[in-house]
Structure formats: C-alpha cells, structure tokens
Short mmCIF file of C-alpha atoms in Angstrom, two decimals:
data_model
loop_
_atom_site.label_atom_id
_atom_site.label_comp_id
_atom_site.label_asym_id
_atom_site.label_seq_id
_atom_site.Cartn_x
_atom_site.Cartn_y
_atom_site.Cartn_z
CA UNK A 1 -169.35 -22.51 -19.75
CA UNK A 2 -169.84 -21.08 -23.22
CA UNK A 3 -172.85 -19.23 -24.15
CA UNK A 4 -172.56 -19.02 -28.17
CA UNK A 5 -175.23 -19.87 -30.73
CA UNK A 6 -174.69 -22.94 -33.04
CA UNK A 7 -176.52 -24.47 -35.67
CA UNK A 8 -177.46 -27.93 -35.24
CA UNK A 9 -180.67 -30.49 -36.38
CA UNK A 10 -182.08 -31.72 -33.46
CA UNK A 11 -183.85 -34.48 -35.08
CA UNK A 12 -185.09 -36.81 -31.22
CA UNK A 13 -188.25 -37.86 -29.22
CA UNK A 14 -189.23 -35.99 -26.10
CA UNK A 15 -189.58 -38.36 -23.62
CA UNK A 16 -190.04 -36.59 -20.60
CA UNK A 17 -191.97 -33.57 -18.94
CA UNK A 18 -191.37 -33.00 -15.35
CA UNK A 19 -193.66 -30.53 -13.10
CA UNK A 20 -193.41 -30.59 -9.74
CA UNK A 21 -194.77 -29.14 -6.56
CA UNK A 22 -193.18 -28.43 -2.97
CA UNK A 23 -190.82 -30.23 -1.19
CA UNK A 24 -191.26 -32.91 0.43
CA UNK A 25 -188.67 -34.36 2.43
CA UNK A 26 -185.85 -32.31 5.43
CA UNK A 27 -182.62 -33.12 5.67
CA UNK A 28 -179.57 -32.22 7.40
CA UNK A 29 -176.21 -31.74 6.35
CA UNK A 30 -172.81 -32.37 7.43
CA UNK A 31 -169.75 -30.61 6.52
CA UNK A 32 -166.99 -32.57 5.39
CA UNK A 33 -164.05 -30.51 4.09
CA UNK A 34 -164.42 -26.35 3.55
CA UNK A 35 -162.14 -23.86 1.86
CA UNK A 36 -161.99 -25.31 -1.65
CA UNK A 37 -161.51 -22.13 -4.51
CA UNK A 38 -163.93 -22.41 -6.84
CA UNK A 39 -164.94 -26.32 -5.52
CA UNK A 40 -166.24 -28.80 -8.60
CA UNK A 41 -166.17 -32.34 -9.02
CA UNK A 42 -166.37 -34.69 -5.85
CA UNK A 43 -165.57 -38.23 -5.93
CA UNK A 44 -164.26 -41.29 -3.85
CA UNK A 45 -161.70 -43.59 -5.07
CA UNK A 46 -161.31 -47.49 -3.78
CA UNK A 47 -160.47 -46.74 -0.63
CA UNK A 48 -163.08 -44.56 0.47
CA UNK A 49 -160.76 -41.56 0.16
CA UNK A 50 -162.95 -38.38 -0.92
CA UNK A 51 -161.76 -36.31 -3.71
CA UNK A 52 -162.55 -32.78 -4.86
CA UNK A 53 -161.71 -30.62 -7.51
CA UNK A 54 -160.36 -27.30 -7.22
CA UNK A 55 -159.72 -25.21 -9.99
CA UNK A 56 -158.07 -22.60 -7.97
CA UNK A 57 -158.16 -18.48 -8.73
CA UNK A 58 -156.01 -18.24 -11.49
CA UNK A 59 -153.42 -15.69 -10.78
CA UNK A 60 -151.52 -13.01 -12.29
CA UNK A 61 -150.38 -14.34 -15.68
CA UNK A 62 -151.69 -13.13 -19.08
CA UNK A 63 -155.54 -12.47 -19.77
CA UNK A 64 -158.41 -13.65 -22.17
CA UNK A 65 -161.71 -12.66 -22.70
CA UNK A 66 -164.13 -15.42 -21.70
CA UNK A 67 -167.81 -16.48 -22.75
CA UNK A 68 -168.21 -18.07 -19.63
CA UNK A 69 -168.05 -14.99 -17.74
CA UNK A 70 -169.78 -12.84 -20.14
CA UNK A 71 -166.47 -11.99 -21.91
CA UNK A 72 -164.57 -10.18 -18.90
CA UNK A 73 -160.80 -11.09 -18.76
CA UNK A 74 -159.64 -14.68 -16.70
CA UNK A 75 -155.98 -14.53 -16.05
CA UNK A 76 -153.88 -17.31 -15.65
CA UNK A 77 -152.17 -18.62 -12.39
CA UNK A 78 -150.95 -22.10 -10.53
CA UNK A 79 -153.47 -22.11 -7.59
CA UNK A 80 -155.15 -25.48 -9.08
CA UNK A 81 -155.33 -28.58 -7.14
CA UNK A 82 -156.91 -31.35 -5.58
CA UNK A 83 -158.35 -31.92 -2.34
CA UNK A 84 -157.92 -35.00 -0.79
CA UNK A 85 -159.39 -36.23 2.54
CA UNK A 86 -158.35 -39.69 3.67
CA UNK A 87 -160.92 -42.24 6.01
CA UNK A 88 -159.27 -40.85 9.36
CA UNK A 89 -160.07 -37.42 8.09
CA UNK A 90 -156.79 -35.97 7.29
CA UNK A 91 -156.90 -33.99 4.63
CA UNK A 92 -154.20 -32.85 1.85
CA UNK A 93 -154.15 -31.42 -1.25
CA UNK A 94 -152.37 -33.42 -4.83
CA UNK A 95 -151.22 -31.70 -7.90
CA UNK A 96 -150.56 -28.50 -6.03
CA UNK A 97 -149.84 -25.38 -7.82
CA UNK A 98 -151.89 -27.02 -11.29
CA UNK A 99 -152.60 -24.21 -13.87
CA UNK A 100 -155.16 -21.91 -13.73
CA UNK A 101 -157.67 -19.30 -14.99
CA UNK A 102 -160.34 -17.12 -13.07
CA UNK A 103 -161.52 -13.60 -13.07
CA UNK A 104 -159.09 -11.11 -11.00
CA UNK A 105 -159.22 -9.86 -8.26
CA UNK A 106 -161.94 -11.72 -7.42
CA UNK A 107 -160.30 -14.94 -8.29
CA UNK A 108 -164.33 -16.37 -9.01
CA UNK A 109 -165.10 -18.52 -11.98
CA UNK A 110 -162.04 -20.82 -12.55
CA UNK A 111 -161.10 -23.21 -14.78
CA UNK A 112 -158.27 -25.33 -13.82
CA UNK A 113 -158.68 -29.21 -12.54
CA UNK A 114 -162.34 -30.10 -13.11
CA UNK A 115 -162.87 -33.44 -11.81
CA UNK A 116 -161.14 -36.74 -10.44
CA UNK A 117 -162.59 -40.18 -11.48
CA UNK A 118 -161.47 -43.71 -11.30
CA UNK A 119 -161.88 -46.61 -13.46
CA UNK A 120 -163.18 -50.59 -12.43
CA UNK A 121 -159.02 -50.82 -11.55
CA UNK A 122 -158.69 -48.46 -9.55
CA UNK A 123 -156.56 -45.95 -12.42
CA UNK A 124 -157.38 -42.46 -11.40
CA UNK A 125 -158.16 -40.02 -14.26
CA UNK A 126 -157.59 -36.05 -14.10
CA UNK A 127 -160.11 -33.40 -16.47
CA UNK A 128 -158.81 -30.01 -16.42
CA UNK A 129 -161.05 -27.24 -17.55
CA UNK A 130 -160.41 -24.06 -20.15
CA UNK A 131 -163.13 -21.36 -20.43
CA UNK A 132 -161.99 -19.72 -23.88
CA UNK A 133 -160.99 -19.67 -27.18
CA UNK A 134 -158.30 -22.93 -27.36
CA UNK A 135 -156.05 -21.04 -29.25
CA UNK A 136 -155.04 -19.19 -26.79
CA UNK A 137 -153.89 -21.53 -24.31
CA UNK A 138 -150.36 -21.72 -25.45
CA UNK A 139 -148.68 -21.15 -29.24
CA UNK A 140 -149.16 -24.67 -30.22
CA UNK A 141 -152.70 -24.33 -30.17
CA UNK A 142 -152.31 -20.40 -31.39
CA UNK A 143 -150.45 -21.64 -34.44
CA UNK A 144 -153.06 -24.40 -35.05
CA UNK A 145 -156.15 -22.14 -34.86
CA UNK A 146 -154.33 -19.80 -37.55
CA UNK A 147 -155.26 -22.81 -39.82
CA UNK A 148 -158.94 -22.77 -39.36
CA UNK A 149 -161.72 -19.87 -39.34
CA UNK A 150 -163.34 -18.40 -36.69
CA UNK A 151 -166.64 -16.78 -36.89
CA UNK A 152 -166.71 -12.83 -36.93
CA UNK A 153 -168.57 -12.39 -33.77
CA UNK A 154 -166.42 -14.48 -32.15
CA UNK A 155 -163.60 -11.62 -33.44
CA UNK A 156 -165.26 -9.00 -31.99
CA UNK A 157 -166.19 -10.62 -28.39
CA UNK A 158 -162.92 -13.06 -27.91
CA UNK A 159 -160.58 -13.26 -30.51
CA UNK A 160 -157.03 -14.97 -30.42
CA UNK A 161 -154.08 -13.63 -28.83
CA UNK A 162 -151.17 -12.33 -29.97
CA UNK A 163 -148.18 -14.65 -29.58
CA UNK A 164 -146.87 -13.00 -26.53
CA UNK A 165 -149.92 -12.77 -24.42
CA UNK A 166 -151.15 -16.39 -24.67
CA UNK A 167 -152.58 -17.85 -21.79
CA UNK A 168 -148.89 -20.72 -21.49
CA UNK A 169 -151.31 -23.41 -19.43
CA UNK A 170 -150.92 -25.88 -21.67
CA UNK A 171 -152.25 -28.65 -19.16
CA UNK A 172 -155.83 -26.80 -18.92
CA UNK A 173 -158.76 -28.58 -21.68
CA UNK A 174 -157.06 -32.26 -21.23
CA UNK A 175 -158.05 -35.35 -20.09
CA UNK A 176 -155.33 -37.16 -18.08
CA UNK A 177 -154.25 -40.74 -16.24
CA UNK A 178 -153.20 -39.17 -13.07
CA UNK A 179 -150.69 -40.94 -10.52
CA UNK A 180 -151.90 -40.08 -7.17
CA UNK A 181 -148.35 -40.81 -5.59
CA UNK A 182 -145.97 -39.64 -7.51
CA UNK A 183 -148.63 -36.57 -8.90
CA UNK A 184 -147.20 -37.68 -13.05
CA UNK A 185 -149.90 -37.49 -15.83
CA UNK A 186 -150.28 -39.37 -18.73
CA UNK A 187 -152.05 -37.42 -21.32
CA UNK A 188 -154.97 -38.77 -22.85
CA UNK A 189 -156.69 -36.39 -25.18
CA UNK A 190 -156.53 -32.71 -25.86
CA UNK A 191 -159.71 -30.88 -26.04
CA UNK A 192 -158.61 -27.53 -27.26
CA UNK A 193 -156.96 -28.78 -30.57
CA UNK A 194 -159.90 -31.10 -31.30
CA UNK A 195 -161.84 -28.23 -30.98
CA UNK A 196 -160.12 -26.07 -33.28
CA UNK A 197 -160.21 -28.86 -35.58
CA UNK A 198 -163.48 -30.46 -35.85
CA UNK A 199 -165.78 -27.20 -33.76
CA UNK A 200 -168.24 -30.24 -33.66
CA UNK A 201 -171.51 -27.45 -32.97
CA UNK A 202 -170.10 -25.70 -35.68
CA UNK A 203 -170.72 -22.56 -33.91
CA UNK A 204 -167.93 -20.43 -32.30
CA UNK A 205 -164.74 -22.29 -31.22
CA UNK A 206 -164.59 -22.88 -27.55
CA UNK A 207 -163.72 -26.02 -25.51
CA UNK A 208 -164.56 -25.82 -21.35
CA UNK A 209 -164.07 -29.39 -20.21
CA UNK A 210 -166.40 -29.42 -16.78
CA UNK A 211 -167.59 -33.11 -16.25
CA UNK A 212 -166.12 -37.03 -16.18
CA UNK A 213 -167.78 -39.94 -15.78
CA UNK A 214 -166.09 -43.22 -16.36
CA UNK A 215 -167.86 -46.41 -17.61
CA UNK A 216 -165.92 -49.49 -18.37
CA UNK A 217 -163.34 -48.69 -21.07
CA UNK A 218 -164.41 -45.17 -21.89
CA UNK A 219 -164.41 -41.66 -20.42
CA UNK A 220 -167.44 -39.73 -20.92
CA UNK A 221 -166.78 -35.77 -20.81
CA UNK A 222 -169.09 -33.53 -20.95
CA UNK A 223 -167.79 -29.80 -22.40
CA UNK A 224 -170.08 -26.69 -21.40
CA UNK A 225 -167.47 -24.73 -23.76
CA UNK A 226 -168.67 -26.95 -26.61
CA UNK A 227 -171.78 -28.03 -26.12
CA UNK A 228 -170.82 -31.36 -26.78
CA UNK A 229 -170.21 -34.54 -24.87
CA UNK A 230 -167.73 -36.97 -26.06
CA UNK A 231 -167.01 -40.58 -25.73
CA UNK A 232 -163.35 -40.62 -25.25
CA UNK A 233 -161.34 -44.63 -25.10
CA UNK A 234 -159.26 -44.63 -22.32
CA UNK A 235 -156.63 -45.99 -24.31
CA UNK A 236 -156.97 -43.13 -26.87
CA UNK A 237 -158.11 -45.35 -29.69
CA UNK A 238 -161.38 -43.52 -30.19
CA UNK A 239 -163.32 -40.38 -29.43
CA UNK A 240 -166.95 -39.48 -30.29
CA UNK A 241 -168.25 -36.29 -30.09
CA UNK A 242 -172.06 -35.43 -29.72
CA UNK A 243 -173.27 -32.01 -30.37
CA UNK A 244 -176.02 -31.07 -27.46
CA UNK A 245 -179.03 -29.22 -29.26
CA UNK A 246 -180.13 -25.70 -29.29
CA UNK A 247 -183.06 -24.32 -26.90
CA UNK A 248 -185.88 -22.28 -28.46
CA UNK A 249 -187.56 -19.98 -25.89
CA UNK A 250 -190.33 -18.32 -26.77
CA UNK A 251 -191.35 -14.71 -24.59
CA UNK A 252 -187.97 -14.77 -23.61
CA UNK A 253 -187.33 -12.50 -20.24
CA UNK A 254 -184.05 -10.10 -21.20
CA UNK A 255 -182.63 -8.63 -19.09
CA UNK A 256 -182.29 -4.81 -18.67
CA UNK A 257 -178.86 -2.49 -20.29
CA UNK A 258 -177.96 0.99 -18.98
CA UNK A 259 -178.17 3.55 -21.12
CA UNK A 260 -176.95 3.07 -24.27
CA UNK A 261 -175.34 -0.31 -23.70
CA UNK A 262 -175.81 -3.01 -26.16
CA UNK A 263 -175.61 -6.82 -26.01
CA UNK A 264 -172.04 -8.43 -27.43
CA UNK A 265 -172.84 -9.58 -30.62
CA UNK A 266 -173.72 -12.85 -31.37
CA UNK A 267 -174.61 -13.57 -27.69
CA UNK A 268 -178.51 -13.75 -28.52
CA UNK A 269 -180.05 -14.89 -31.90
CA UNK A 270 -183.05 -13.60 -32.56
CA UNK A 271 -185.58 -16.18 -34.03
CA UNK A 272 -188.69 -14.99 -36.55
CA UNK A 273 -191.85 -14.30 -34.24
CA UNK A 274 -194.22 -17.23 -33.78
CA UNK A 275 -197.70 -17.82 -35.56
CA UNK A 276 -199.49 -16.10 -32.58
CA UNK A 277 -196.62 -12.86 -33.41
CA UNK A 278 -194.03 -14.15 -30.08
CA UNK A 279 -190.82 -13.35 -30.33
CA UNK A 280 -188.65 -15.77 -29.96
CA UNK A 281 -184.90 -16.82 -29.24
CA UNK A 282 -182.50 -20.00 -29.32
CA UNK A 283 -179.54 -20.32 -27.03
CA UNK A 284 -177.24 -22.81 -25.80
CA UNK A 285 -177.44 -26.34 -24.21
CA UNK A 286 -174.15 -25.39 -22.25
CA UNK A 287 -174.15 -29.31 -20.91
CA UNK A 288 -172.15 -29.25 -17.62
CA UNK A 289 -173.12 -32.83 -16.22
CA UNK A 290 -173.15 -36.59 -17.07
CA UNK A 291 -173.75 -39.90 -16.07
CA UNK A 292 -174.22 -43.36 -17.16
CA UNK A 293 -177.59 -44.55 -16.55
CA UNK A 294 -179.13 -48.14 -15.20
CA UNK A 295 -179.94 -48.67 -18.93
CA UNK A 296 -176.26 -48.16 -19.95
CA UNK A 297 -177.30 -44.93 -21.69
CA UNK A 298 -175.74 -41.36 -21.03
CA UNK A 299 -177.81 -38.80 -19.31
CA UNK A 300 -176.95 -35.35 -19.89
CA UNK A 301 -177.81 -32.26 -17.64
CA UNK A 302 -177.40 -28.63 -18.98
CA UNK A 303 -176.83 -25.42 -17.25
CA UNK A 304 -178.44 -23.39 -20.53
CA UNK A 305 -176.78 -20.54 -21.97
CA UNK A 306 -177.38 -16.59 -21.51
CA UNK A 307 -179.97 -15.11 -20.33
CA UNK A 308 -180.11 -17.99 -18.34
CA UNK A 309 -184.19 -18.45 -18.49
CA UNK A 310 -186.31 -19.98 -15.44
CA UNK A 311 -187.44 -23.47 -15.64
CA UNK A 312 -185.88 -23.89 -18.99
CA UNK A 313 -182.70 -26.42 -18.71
CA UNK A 314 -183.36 -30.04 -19.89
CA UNK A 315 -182.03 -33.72 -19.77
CA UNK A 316 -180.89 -35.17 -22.68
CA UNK A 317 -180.62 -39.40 -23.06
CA UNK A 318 -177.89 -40.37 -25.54
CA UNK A 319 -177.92 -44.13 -26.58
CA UNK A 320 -176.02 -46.31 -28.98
CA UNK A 321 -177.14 -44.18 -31.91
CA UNK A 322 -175.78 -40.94 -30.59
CA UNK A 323 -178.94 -39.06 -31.13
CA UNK A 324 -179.58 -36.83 -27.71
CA UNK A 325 -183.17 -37.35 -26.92
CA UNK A 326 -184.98 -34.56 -24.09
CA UNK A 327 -185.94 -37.01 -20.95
CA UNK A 328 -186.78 -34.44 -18.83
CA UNK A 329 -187.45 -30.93 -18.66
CA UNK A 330 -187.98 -28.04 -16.36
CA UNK A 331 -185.33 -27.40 -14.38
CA UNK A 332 -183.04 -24.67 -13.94
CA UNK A 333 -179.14 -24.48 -14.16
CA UNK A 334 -178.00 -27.97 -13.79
CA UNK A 335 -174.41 -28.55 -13.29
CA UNK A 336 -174.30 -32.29 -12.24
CA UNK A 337 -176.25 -35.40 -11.91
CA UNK A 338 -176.25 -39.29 -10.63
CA UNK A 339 -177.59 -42.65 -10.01
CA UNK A 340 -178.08 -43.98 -6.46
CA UNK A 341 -178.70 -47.42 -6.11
CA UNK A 342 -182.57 -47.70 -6.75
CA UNK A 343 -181.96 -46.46 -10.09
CA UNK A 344 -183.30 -42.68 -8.88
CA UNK A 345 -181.57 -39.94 -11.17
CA UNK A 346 -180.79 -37.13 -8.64
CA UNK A 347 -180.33 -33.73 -10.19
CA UNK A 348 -178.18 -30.86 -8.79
CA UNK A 349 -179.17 -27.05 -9.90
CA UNK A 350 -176.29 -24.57 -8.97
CA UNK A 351 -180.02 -22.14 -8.42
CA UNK A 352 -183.76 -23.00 -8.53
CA UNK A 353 -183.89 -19.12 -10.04
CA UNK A 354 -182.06 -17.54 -13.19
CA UNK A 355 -178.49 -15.36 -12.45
CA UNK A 356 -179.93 -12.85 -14.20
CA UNK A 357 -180.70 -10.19 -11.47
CA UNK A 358 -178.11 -11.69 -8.91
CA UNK A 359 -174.82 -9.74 -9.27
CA UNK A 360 -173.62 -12.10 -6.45
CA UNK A 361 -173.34 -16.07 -8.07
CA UNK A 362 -171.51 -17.15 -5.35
CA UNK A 363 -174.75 -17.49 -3.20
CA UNK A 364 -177.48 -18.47 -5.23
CA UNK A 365 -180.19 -20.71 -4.12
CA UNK A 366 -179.30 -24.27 -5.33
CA UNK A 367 -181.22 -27.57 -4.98
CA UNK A 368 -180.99 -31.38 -5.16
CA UNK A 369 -183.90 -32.99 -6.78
CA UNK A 370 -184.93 -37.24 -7.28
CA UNK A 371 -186.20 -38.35 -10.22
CA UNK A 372 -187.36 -41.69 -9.47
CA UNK A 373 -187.51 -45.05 -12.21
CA UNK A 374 -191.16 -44.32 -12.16
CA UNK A 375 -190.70 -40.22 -12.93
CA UNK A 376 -191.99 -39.14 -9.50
CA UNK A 377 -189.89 -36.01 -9.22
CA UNK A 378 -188.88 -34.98 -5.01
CA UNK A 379 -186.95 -32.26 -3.75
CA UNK A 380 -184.25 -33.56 -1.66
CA UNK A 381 -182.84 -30.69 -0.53
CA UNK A 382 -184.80 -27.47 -1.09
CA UNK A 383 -183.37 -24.15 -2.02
CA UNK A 384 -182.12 -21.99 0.60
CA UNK A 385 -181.38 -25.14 2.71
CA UNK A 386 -177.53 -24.98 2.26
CA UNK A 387 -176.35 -26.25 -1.34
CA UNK A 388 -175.85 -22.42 -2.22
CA UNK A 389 -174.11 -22.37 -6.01
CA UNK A 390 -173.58 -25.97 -5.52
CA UNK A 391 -171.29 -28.00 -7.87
CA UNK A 392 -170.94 -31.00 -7.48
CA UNK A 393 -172.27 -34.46 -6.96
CA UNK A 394 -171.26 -38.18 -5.85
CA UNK A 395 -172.92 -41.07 -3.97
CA UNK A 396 -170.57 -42.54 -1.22
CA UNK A 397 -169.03 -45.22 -0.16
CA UNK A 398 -171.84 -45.02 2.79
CA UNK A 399 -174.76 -44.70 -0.42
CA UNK A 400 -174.83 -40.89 1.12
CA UNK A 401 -174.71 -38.13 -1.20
CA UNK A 402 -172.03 -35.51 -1.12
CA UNK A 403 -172.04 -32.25 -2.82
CA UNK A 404 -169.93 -29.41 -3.01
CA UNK A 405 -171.62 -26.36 -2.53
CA UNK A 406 -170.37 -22.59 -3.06
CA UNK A 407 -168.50 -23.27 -6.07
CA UNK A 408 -167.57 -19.93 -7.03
CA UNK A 409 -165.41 -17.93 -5.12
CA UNK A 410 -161.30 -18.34 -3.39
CA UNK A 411 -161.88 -20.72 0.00
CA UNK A 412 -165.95 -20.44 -1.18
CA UNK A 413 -166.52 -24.34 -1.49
CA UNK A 414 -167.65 -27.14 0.78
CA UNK A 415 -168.15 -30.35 0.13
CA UNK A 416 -171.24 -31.69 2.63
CA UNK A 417 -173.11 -34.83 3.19
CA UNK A 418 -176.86 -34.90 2.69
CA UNK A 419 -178.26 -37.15 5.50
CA UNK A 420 -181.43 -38.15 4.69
CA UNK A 421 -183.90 -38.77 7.44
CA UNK A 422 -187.29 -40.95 6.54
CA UNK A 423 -188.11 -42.16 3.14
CA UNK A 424 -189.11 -39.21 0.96
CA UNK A 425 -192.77 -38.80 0.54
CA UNK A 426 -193.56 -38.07 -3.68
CA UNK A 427 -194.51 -34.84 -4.29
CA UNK A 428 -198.24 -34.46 -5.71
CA UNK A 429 -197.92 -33.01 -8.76
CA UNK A 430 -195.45 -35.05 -10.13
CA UNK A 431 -195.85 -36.27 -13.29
CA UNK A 432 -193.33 -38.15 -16.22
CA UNK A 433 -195.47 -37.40 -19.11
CA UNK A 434 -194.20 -39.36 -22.26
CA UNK A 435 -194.56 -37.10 -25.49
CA UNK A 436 -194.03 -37.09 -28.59
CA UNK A 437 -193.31 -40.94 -29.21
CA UNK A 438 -194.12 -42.26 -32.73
CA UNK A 439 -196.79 -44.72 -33.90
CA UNK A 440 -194.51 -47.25 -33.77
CA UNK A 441 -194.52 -47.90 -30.14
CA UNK A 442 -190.96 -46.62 -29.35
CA UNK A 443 -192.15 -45.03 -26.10
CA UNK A 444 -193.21 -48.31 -24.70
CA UNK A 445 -189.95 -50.28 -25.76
CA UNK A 446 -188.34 -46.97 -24.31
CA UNK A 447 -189.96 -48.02 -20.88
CA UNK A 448 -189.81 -51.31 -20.77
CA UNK A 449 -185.97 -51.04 -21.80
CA UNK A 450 -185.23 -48.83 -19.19
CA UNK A 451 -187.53 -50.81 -16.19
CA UNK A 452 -185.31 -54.05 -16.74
CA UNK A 453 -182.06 -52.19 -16.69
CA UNK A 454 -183.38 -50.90 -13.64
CA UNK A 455 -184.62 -54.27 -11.78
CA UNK A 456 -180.65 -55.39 -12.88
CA UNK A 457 -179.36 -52.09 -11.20
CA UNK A 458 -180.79 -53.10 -8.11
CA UNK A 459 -180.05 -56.77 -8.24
#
C-alpha cells in the first residue's frame, strides 16, 4: 500500500450511501489450509484446486524504505510462493523460493506473489507485489527512474538507492502467464517501469501491485502503490490505467506523536478549513481490491491511506468511460471484494476499526459484509468472529466463500470457509441511498442497467 497525496479531478456521480446496523446472520467456519506468511489472494483453478498467495517474509538482502509500512526498511529475500491444495487435500507449495520483501525481523508486511487467477482456458496468471519506489527494484529500473523526477518529499521519506544497494528482485511489480507444471513465467507487463514513466496519479512514484481479476481477454489489476487500477490485454496489446480519486475528510482524528516527533513530510496534506472553520485533510484511495461486476463494470474497493479514518473507505464503479464513480460508502479498510451468484457484492475489511491505536495489525478485527442487487447491506461474518486481518476473498467451486485471514505475519495466514447457515435476515437500517444523480435521469438508467445485468447473472 502507498499512502502519498496526489492531485487528481474527480469529476463522477455518487451513487451510493451505505449505513448499516448489527449483524444479522452466524456462521461457522472451517479451516482449510494454515501457515501461509503474509497470506493474500485465494483462488480455485478448473479443477477445483485452491490457490493462495504467499508473499513470504522477505529475507536478508538489501533494504528500502517503504510507504506501505510507514517508511520503515523491507528487505529483500526468496521466501515467496504459492500454496496449493489439491481436491484430496494434499497440499504443496509452486514457485518456491519467489522474491521477496517484508519488514525484518518480523518478516510482517510482504510483498512478493500477490495473487493467482485463471482465464475462461484455463491459462493461469501470476501478480507479484512491490511496496516502494520502482527504481529500486533492480538497476534497470534505477537507471530508468534517473530519467524522470521525483517529488521532494518523496526524497526525504524514500528516495532511490544507490546502485549497490538495490533491492535485485526484478520479478516483484509484474504481471505474469504462469505454468503451473513446469513453474516458467511468461512476462506480461511491468508495473514498476510504467510507473516511473507515466506516475498516472501524478503524485509520488510508487507501484504495489495487490489485486487480479480476470475477465475475458483482459487482466484487471488493481495497484494500492498507485492508486490506480489498470486494464491490462492479456496479450500485451493494451493497458489502461485509471487514477482512483482523493478522499477529503473533514475533523480528521490524528493520531498522537511523542515528544517532539513530527509527521514525514508529505504524508498528510492539509486542506483550507471549511465554511463552518473545520479543518480538513485529503488522503489516498490506496485501492487494494477488484472485481468485475454483473453489469460488466469494475468495482473497486479501497483500503484508504494514513491515518487510516473510521468508516471512511469507499467503492468506486468504473465503466466504459473510465470515470470511477463512488457506489458505496462507509466502510473501513477494504482489501478485497466479489460477486456470488445472486449478483450480491460481498465486501471484505482487513478491520471494522482504524490501525491507528493497534500497534499489533496482525490481529485486527476484520469483517465480511453483503451488499445485495437491491443495496440491503448484511454482515456476514461479524468482527471478532475469526477473519482477523483478513485478506483475501473467492467464491468456490461449492458457491462457499473462502477467505484468508491473518494476512500479516510468517505462518500468520489461513485460508477458511464461511459456511453459511439460514438465509441472512437484512439488517434494518440498511439503506442504498442514490445521490447526487443529474436531472437527466442517469440514476434511473444507472438502475435499471445494472437490474438486467443482474436478472442475466442469475440466468
């Protein structure tokens, strides 16, 4: 994740406000596989195989400061991999020994393989993760970013490395066709020098592939580094790259320095105080999860940047016109999301409550959460019931969900099933308010676009 401040016109309609009350539904759930480092993206391929992502603990390789975890060092390693558990329930793990970065010693908050998807043919795709300036992933991308600027705050907190400290994982920020067999990759497209390149938020220059979704022809990644998400052709004959907006908070809650200590630079920008004299901030989308929607559209989920507010992370909808457009709001630290079958849009929160205050992340209170076609919002699975820091998301095989939970931490992460017992009941409160629409009538096409994409989801 990547917590600097861009400038960017968010020019969209908010479609969605979401309030909800308590839960409403219990569940159980089931372990399926446990001791994943760092455990991220879950996934099932043809056969029913489960995959899941583990970025590993980085090792003892050369350093670099990181935005993601508020600028301490992540050092590099080979603990990456994937974990693989077959139908009889062996499991294994594939691409063994892939590069890595996390914080030592703890070995929490890598970055190594992200996520495993597979196409309508049954290809299997690889995204492998960064957490840093690009340039300093190896000295092709060092000698690159010596061709474009950087932004001085981004000198102060991160800044490149000298030639002979750089990071040498030059397989980390890529998006690969992955042979499951034989464990060769096919590269795709490189996220680090596009970012150096193009720095599509135009704010500091940092790439953290963290999310893959594949739709027909085209990968769709989403980069918390970049605060973008990109359309990417599988065959490499295009790429699209949407900036994801800033956040204004208003009454922002900051959190308290020692004596003396002072914020990095350029980690908070301070906004002019409303009408009514509030101050006022903007930070980051830091988009961490996507999916394709009923409606063919891609639905965005954000984790939001530093300091991390409560009830502040939003949806975004991004049709054919590239525009991201809030769909729902209210939530808190999103890091994945899906469609089931019914056309719900379930939502996973690594916490219901802002890091701020919890010097331990690898335990934090997540939840899963239904959005239904209708905008009834339910809590599937309530905080505190066991999807602590949880990751990531998939719907099986079996139409169960599966999430991996504790997703920070060396032999942290599980991946569990979420058995659902009676039909949830809606919450009370819920509400999908539609705002903001113009006198034109585009919230009602809006609806009526989505409801038949829907009734064709189900079909």
């Amino acid at each position: 994740m990547n917590f600097k401040l861009s400038a960017f016109t968010f020019l969209s309609f908010c479609f969605a406000t979401v309030v909800s009350g308590p839960t409403a539904q219990a569940v159980s759930l089931t372990t399926i596989v446990s001791g994943v480092s760092n455990a991220r993206g879950v996934s099932f391929g043809p056969d029913g195989t489960l995959y899941v992502a583990e970025p590993g603990i980085g090792g003892s390789g050369n350093c670099q400061p990181s935005p993601s975890t508020l600028f301490q060092p992540i050092c590099a390693g080979n603990s990456g991999s994937v974990v693989r558990v077959k139908t009889d329930g062996q499991t294994d793990r594939i691409f063994n020994g892939f590069q890595s970065l996390a914080e030592q010693p703890s070995g929490n908050q890598g970055a190594g393989p992200q996520d495993l998807q597979f196409d309508s043919f049954g290809n299997a795709y690889l995204l492998s993760g960064f957490a840093g300036y690009p340039g300093n992933r190896d000295t092709e991308t060092l000698a690159l970013g010596s061709k474009y600027p950087i932004p001085e705050t981004q000198l102060v907190t991160f800044p490149p490395s000298t030639p002979d400290s750089v990071l040498n994982t030059p397989n980390l920020a890529k998006l690969f066709k992955a042979d499951l067999e034989t464990g060769a990759l096919t590269e795709i497209f490189d996220f680090a020098k596009y970012e150096i390149a193009n720095n599509p938020d135009g704010g500091d220059i940092v790439t953290n592939p963290y999310d893959l979704t594949i739709s027909g022809d085209t990968a769709y990644v989403i980069d918390g580094g970049g605060n973008v998400a990109y359309n990417i052709k599988l065959d490499s004959s295009e790429v699209k790259a949407t900036p994801l907006p800033l956040n204004v908070i208003t009454n922002p809650q900051l959190p308290e320095l020692p004596p003396g200590a002072e914020l990095p630079p350029g980690l908070i920008n301070f906004l002019p105080p409303d009408e009514n004299g509030n101050p006022r901030i903007t930070i980051q989308s830091v988009p961490t999860g996507g999916t394709i929607g009923p409606d063919g559209a891609l639905y965005v989920g954000e984790y939001s940047g530093f300091p991390y507010p409560q009830d502040q992370a939003r949806i975004f909808r991004i049709d054919e016109d590239g525009v991201p457009e809030v769909f729902a709001e209210g939530f808190n630290a999103i890091t994945e999301l899906t469609f089931d079958k019914d056309g719900n849009l379930l939502v996973l929160q690594f916490s219901d409550v802002s890091q701020i205050g919890s010097p331990d992340i690898t335990n934090l209170p997540g939840s899963l959460i239904q959005l239904a076609p209708d905008g009834t919002r339910t809590t599937l699975v309530s905080a505190g019931e066991g999807l602590e820091s949880a990751d990531g998301l998939a719907i099986g095989p079996d139409n169960q969900i599966y999430v991996t939970t504790r997703g920070v931490g060396p032999s942290n992460g599980s991946v569990v099933r979420v058995n659902r017992g009676a039909e949830p009941v809606p919450e009370p409160t819920s509400v999908l308010g539609i705002l903001a629409l113009s006198a034109a009538g585009l919230g009602s096409k809006f609806k009526s676009k989505l409801k038949m994409q829907m009734q064709k989801f189900k079909a």
